[in-house]
Coordinates of C-alpha atoms and ligand atoms in Angstrom, one line a residue:
X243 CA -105.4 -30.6 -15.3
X244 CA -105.4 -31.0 -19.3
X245 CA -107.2 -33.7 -21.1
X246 CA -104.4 -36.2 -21.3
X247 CA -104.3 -36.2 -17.5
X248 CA -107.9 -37.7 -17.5
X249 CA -109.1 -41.1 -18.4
X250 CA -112.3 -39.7 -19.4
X251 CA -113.6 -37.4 -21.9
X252 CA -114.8 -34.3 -20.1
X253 CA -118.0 -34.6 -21.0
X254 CA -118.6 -37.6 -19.2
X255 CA -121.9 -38.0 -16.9
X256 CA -124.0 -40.4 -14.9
X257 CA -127.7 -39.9 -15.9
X258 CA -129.5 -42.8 -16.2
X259 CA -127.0 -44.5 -18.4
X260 CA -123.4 -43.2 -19.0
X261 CA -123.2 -40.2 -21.3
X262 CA -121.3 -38.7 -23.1
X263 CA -121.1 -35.5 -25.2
X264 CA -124.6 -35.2 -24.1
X265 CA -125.5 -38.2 -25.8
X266 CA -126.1 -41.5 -23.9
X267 CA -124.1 -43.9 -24.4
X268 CA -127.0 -46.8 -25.1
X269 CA -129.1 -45.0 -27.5
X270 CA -125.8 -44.6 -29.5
X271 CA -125.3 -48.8 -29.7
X272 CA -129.1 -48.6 -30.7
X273 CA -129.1 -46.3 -33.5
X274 CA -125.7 -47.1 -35.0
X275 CA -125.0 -50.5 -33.9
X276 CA -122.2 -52.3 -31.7
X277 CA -119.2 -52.0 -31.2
X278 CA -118.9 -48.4 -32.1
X279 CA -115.7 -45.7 -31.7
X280 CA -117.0 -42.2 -30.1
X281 CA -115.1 -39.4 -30.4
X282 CA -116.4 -36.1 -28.0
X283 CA -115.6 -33.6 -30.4
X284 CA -115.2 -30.9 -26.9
X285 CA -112.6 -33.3 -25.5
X286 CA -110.6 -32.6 -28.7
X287 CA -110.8 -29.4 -29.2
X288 CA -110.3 -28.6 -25.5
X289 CA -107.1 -30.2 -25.9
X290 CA -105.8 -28.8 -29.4
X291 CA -106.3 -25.4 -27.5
X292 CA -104.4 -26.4 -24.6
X293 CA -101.3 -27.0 -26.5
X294 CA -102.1 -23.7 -28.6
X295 CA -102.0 -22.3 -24.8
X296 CA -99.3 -23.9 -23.6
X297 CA -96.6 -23.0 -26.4
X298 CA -98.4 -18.9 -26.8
X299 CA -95.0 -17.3 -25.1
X300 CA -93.3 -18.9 -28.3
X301 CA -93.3 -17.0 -30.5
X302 CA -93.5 -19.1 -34.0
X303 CA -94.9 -22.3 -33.1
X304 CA -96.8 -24.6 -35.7
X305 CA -98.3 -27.7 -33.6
X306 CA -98.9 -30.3 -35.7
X307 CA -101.4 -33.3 -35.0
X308 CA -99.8 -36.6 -35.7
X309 CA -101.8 -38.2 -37.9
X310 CA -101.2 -41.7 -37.9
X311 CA -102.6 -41.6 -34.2
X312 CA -106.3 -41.4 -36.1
X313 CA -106.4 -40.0 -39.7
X314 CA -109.9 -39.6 -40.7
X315 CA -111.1 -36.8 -42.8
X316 CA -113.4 -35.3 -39.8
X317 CA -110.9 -35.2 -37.5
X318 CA -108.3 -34.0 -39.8
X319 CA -110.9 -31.1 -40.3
X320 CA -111.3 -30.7 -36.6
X321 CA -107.8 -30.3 -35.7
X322 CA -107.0 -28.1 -38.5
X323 CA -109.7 -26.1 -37.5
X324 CA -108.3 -25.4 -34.7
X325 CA -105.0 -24.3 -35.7
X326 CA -102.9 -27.1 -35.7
X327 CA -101.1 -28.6 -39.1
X328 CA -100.8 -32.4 -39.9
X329 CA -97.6 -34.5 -39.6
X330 CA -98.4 -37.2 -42.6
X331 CA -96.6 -40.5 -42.8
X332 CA -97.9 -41.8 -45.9
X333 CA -99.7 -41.3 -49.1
X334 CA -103.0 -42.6 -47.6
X335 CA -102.4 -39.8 -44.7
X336 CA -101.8 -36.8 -47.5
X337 CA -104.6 -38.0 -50.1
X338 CA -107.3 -38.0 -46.7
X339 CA -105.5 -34.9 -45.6
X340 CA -105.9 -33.1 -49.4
X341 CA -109.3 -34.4 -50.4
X342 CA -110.7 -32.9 -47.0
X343 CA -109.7 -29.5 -48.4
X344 CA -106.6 -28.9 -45.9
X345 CA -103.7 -26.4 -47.0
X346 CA -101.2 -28.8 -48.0
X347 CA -98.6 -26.5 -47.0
X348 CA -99.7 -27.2 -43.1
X349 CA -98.4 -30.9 -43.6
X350 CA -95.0 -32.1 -42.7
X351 CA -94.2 -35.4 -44.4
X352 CA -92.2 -37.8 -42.3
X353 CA -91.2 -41.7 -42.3
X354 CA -88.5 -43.7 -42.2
X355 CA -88.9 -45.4 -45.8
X356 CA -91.6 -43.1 -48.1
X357 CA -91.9 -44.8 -51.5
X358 CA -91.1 -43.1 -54.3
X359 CA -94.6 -42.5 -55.7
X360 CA -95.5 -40.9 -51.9
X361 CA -93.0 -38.3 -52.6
X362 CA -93.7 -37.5 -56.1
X363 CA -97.3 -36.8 -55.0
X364 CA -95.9 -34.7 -51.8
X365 CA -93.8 -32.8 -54.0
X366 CA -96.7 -32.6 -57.0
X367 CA -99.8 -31.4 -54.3
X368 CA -97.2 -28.9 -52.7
X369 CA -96.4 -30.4 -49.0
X370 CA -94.8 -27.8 -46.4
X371 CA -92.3 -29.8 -44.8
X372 CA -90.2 -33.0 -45.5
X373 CA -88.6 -34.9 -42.6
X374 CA -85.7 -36.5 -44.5
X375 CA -84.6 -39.4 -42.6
X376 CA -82.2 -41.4 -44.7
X377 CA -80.0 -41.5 -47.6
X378 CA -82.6 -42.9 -49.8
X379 CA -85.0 -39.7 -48.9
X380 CA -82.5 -37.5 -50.0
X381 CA -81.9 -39.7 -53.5
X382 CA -85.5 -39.8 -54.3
X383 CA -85.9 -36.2 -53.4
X384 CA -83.2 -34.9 -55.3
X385 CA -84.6 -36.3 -58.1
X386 CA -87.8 -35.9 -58.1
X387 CA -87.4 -32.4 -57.4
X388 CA -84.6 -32.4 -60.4
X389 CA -87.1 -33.8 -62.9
X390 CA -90.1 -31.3 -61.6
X391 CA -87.6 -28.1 -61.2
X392 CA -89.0 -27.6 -58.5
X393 CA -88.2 -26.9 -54.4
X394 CA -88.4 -28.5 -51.1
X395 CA -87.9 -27.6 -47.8
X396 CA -87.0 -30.1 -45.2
X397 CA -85.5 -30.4 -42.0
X398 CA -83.1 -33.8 -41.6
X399 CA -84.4 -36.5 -38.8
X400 CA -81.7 -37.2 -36.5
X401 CA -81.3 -40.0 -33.9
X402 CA -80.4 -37.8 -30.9
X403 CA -79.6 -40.8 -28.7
X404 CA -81.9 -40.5 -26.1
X405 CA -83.5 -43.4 -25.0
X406 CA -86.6 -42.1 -23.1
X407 CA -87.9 -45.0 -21.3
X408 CA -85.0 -45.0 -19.0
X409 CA -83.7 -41.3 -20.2
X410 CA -80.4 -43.0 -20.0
X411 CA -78.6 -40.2 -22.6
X412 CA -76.6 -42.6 -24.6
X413 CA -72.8 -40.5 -24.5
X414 CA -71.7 -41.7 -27.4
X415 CA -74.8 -40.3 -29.5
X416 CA -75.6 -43.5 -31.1
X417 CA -79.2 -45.3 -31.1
X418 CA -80.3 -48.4 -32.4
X419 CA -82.8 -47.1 -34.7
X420 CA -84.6 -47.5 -38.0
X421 CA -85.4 -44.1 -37.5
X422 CA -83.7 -41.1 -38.5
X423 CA -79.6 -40.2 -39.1
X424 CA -77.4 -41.3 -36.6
X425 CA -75.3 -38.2 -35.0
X426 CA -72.4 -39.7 -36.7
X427 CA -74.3 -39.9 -40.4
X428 CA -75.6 -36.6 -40.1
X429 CA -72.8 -34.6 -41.3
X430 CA -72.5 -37.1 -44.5
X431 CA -76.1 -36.2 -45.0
X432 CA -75.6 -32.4 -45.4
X433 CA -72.5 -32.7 -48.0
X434 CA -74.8 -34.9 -49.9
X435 CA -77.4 -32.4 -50.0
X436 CA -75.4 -29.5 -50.6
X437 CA -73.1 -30.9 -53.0
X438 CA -75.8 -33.0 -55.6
X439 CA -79.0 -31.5 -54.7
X440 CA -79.8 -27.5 -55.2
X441 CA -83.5 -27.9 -55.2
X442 CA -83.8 -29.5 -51.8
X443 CA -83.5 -26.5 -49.1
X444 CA -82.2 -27.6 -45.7
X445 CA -84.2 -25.4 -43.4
X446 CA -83.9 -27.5 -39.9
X447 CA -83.5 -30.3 -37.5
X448 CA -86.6 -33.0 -36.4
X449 CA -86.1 -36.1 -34.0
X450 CA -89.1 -37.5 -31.7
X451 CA -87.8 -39.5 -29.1
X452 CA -90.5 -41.9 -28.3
X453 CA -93.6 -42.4 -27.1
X454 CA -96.0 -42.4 -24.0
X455 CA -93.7 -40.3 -22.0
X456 CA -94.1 -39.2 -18.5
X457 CA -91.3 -37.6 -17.5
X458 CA -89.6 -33.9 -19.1
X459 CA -86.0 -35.0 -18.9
X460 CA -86.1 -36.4 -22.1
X461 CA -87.2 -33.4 -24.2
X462 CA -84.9 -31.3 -22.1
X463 CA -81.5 -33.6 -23.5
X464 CA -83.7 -33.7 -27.0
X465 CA -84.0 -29.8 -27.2
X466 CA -80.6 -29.2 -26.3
X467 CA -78.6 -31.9 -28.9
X468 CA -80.9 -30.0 -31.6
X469 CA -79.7 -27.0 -30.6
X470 CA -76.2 -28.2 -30.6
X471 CA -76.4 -29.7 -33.4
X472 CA -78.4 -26.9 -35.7
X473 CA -75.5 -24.2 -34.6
X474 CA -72.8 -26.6 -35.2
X475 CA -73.7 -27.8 -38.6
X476 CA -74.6 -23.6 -39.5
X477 CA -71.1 -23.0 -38.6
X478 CA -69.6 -26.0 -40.2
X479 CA -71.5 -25.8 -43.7
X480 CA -72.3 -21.8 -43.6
X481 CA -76.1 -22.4 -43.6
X482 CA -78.6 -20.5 -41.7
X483 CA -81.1 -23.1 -40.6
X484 CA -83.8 -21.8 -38.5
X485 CA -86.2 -24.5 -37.5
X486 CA -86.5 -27.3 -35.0
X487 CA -88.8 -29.6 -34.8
X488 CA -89.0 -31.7 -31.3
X489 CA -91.6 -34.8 -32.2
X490 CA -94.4 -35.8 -30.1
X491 CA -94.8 -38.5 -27.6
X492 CA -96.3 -36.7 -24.9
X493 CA -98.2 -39.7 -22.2
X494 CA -101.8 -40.1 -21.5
X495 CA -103.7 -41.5 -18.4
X496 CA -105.0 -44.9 -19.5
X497 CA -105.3 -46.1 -15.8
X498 CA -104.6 -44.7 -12.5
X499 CA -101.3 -45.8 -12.4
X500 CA -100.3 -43.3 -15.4
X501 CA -99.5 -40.1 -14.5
X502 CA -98.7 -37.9 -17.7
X503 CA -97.5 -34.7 -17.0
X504 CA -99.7 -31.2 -17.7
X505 CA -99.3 -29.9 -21.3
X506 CA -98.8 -26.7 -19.4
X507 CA -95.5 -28.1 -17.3
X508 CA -94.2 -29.6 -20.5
X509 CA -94.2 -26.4 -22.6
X510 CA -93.1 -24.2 -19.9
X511 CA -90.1 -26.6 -19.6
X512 CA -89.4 -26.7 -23.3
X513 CA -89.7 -23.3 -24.3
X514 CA -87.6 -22.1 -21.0
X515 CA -84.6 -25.0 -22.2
X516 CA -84.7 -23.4 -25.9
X517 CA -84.4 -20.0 -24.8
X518 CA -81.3 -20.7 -22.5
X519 CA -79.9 -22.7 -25.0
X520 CA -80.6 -20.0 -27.9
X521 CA -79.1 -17.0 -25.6
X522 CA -75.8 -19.4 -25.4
X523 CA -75.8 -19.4 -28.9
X524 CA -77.0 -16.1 -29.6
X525 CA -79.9 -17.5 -31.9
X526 CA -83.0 -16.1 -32.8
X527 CA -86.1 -16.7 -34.4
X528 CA -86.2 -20.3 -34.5
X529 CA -89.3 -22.0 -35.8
X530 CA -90.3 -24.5 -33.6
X531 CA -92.5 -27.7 -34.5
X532 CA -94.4 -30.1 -32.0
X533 CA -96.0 -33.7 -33.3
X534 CA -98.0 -34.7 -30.6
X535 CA -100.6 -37.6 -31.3
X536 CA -101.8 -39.7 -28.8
X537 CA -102.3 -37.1 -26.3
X538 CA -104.5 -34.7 -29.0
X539 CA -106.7 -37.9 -29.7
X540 CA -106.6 -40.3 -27.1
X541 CA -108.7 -39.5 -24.5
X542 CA -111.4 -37.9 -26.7
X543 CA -112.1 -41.4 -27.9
X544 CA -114.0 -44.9 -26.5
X545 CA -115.7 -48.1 -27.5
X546 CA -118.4 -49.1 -26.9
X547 CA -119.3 -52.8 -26.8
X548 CA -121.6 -55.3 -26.2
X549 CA -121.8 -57.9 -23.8
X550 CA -122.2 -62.0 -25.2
X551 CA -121.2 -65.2 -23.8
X552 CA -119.9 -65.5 -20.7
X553 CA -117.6 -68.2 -19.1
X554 CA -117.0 -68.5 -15.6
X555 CA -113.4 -71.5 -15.3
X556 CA -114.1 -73.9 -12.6
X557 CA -112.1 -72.1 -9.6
X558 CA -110.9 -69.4 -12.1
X559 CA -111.1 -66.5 -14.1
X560 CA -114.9 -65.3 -15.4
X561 CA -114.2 -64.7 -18.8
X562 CA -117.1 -61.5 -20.2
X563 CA -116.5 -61.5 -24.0
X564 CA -117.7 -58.6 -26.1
X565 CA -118.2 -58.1 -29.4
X566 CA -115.3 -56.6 -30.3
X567 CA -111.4 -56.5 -29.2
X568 CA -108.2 -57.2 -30.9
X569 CA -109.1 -56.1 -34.5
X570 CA -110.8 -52.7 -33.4
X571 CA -107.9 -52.4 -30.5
X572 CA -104.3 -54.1 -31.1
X573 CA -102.8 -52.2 -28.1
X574 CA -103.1 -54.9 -25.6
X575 CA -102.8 -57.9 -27.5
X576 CA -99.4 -56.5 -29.2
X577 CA -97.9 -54.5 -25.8
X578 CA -100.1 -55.6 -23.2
X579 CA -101.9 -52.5 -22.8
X580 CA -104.0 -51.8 -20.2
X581 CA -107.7 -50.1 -20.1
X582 CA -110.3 -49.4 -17.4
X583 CA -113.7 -49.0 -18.5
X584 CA -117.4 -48.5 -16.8
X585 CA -120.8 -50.8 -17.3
X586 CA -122.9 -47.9 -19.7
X587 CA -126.1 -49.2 -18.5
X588 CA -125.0 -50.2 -14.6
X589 CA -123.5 -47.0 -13.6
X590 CA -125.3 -47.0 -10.0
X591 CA -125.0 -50.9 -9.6
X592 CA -123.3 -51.8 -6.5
X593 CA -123.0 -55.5 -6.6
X594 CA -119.7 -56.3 -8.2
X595 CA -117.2 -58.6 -9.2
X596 CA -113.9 -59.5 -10.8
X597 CA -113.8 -60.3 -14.4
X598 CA -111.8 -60.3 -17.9
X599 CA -113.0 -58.7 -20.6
X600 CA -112.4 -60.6 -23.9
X601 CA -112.3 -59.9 -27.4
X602 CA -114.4 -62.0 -29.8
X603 CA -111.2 -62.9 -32.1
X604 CA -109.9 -66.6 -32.4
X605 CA -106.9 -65.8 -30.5
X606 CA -106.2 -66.8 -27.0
X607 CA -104.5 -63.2 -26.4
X608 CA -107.5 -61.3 -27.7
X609 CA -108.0 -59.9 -24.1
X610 CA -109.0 -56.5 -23.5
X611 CA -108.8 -56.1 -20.3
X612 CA -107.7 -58.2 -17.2
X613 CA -109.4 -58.6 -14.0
X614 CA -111.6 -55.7 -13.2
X615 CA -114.0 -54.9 -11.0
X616 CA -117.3 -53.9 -12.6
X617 CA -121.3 -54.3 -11.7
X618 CA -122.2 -58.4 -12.0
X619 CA -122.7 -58.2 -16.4
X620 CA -125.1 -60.0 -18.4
X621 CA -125.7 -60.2 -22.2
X622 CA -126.4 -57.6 -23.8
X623 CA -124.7 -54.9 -20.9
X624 CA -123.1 -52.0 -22.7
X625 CA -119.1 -51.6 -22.0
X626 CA -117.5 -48.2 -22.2
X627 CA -113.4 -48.9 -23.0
X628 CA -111.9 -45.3 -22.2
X629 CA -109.0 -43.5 -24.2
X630 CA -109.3 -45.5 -27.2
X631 CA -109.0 -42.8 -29.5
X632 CA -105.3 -43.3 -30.4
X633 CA -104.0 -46.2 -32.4
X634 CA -106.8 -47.7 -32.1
X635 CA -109.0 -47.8 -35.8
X636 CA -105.6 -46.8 -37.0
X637 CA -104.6 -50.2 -36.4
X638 CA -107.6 -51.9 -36.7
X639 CA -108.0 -54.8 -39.1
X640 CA -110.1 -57.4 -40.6
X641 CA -108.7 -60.2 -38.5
X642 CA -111.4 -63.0 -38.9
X643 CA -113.0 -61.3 -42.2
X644 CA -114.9 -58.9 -39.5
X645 CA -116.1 -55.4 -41.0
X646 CA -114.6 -52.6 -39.4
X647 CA -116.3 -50.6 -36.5
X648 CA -118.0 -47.0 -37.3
X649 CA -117.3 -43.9 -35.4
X650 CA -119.2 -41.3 -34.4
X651 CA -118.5 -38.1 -33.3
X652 CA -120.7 -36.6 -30.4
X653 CA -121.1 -32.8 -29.2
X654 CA -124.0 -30.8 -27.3
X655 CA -126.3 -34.4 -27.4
X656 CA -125.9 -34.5 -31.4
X657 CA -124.0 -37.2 -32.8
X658 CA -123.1 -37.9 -36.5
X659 CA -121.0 -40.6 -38.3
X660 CA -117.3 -39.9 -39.6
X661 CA -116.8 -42.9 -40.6
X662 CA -119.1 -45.9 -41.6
X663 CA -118.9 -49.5 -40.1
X664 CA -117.9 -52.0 -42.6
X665 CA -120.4 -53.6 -44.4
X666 CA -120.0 -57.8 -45.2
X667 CA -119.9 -56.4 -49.4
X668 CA -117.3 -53.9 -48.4
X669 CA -115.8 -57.2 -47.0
X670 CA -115.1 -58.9 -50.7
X671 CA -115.1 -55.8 -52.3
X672 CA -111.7 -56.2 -52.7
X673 CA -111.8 -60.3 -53.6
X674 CA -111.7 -61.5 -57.2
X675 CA -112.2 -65.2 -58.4
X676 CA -110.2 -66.2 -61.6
X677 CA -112.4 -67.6 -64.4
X678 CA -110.5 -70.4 -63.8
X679 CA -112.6 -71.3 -60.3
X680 CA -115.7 -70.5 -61.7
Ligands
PLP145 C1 -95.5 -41.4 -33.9 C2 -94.8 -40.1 -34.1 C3 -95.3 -39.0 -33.4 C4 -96.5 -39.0 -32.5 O1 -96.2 -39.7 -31.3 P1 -97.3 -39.7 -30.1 O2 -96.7 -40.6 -29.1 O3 -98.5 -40.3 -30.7 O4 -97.4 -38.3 -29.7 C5 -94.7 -37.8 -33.7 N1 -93.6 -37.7 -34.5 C6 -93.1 -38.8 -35.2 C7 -92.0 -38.6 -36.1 C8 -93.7 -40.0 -34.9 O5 -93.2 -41.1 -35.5

């Protein structure tokens, strides 16, 4: 089983309380307050060598850790620590990534509309790889590169036309997409390139096909249009790109009804597609890049929270609110997300009901999670959310002028902050009053 098959991190135990990383779970709320993101450093490392596992019979692999999943400078460290490089989406994402001290050359800069001052700074600090998805990319890049005299490498985003909720594979190769070159565009793409832009090197091919995925089919019809495509557009243009780059989306096991596949099954599948598919061709010695991000970060991470008011409806539902929920986690208020989670201080309690954990934030969707069955709850009961670690402070906000939740990152019972909860000055930091009010 690998990490993204659990709901738990793996160093999960009942003591007295619930523990985790060998810290428990309370004595974290006390010393650094609620609610509070914990990452177990073990659960993500374990995982960042289980792809590095997975993909070893490849032989020129670079996994890179999707950023925008959770890009703080600790765990940028963690994961590049580990041999994995960084896919960046934005200037925030590269200036974390370069003040940390990571190689810039392990980033690959992707996005569907990076603004001209992003790439100037990607080009300027020396970024590995740039996923040019549009025409605009290709402007800016050309001359940015023009004015530096300098090169780029890149590989060219395409919309493969795979839709991989149903993996219906659309024939006709077209997606409705914000994202990337259509399969009819690309071609128009290359000229443009080739004919107006010297400095900017074409080395490969990059598409991601979506997200939370369960099932292999997809990447299998993914691997193969890149394929297709890289040896038609070599032939076509006479260039000898040599690098694909497959995305991420790989699922994790929020609840028991999720059942994500093993990284294991996914790379044997991937890697055994690419080499058929290569032999056909008579290819070889294509780089291959992965961008997995939710299942690297996603079960290393929960939150804890704190039990407050509770409201049981006349002949309805018992309403538990914490003191947290939509602005530290956006997944279920924006897609209905579901998340289990455990009572941190009633781990052994067997009286138990059915309630709905709700957020503290003045809107009526700020629910974290419906109808669950957990010990009978009181105020101040500490709640465990599990496999929060992806898009979770990502996405967080400051919805109701509420400071931002810390994190902490726990290993062999230490536990240290990565990043600091909010404070009310940090707040209005930002605020300024024209002389005018005054
Ligand atoms: C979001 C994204 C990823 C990561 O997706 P996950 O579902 O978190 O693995 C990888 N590549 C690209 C281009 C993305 O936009």
């Amino acid at each position: 089983m690998s990490v993204n098959q659990r709901i738990k991190p793996i160093t999960t135990e009942i003591k007295e309380n619930l523990t985790i990383g060998g810290c428990d779970t309370l004595e974290l709320v006390k010393k650094y307050g609620s609610p509070l993101y914990v990452i177990d450093e073990l659960t993500l490392r374990t995982i960042c060598r289980e792809y590095i596992d997975a993909f070893k019979n490849y032989p020129n692999i670079t996994v890179l850790y999707a950023s925008k999943a959770l890009a703080t400078s600790a765990i940028f460290k963690i994961v590049t620590s580990e041999g994995l490089g960084l896919d960046v989406v934005s200037g925030g994402e590269i200036y974390t990534a370069y003040k940390a001290g990571i190689p810039m050359d392990k980033l690959m800069f992707n996005g569907n509309n990076k603004q001209e001052w992003e790439l100037e700074t990607a080009v300027d600090v020396g970024v590995g790889r740039f996923s040019v998805d549009n025409f605009n990319d290709i402007n800016l890049l050309g001359k940015i590169t023009e004015s530096r005299n300098k090169m780029v490498e890149v590989l060219l985003r395409i919309t493969p036309g795979i839709d991989c909720h149903t993996h219906e594979y659309i024939q006709t190769g077209h997606l409705d997409s914000k994202f990337g070159f259509d399969l009819t565009q690309i071609d128009e793409a290359v000229s443009l390139i080739l004919s107006k832009y010297p400095k900017i090197s074409i080395r490969g091919l990059h598409a991601h096909i979506g997200s939370q995925i369960f099932d292999s089919a997809g990447y299998v019809d993914e691997a193969k249009i890149l394929v297709s495509e890289l040896v038609r557009i070599n032939k076509k243009y006479n260039l000898s790109m040599d690098e694909l780059n497959l995305g991420g989306g790989l699922g994790v096991k929020y609840t028991e009804n999720d059942t994500p596949p093993d990284v294991k099954d996914i790379a044997e599948i991937v890697i055994n597609t690419l080499n058929q598919e290569f032999d056909k061709n008579k290819l070889k010695d294509i780089k291959l890049y992965i961008e997995p991000g939710r299942s690297i970060i996603s079960t290393s991470g929960v939150t804890l929270y704190t039990v407050g008011a509770i409201k049981q409806v006349p002949k309805g539902t018992k309403y538990v609110s914490v003191d947290g929920g939509m602005a530290d986690n956006p997944r279920p208020a924006m897609y209905q997300a579901e998340y289990v989670c455990d009572v941190a201080n009633k781990m052994n309690f067997e009286d138990k009901e059915i309630v709905t954990i709700a957020g503290r934030y003045c809107e009526s969707g700020d629910i974290l999670i419906k109808d669950i069955l957990l010990p009978k709850l009181q105020a101040g009961d500490v709640i465990c959310v599990y496999n929060t670690g992806a898009y979770n402070y990502s996405m967080a906000s400051n919805y109701n002028r509420v400071q931002k939740i810390g994190m902490v990152l726990v290993n062999n019972s230490q536990s240290d902050i990565i990043v600091y909860r909010e404070t009310l000055d940090d707040l209005i930091s930002h605020d300024n009053i024209p002389d005018r009010l005054n």
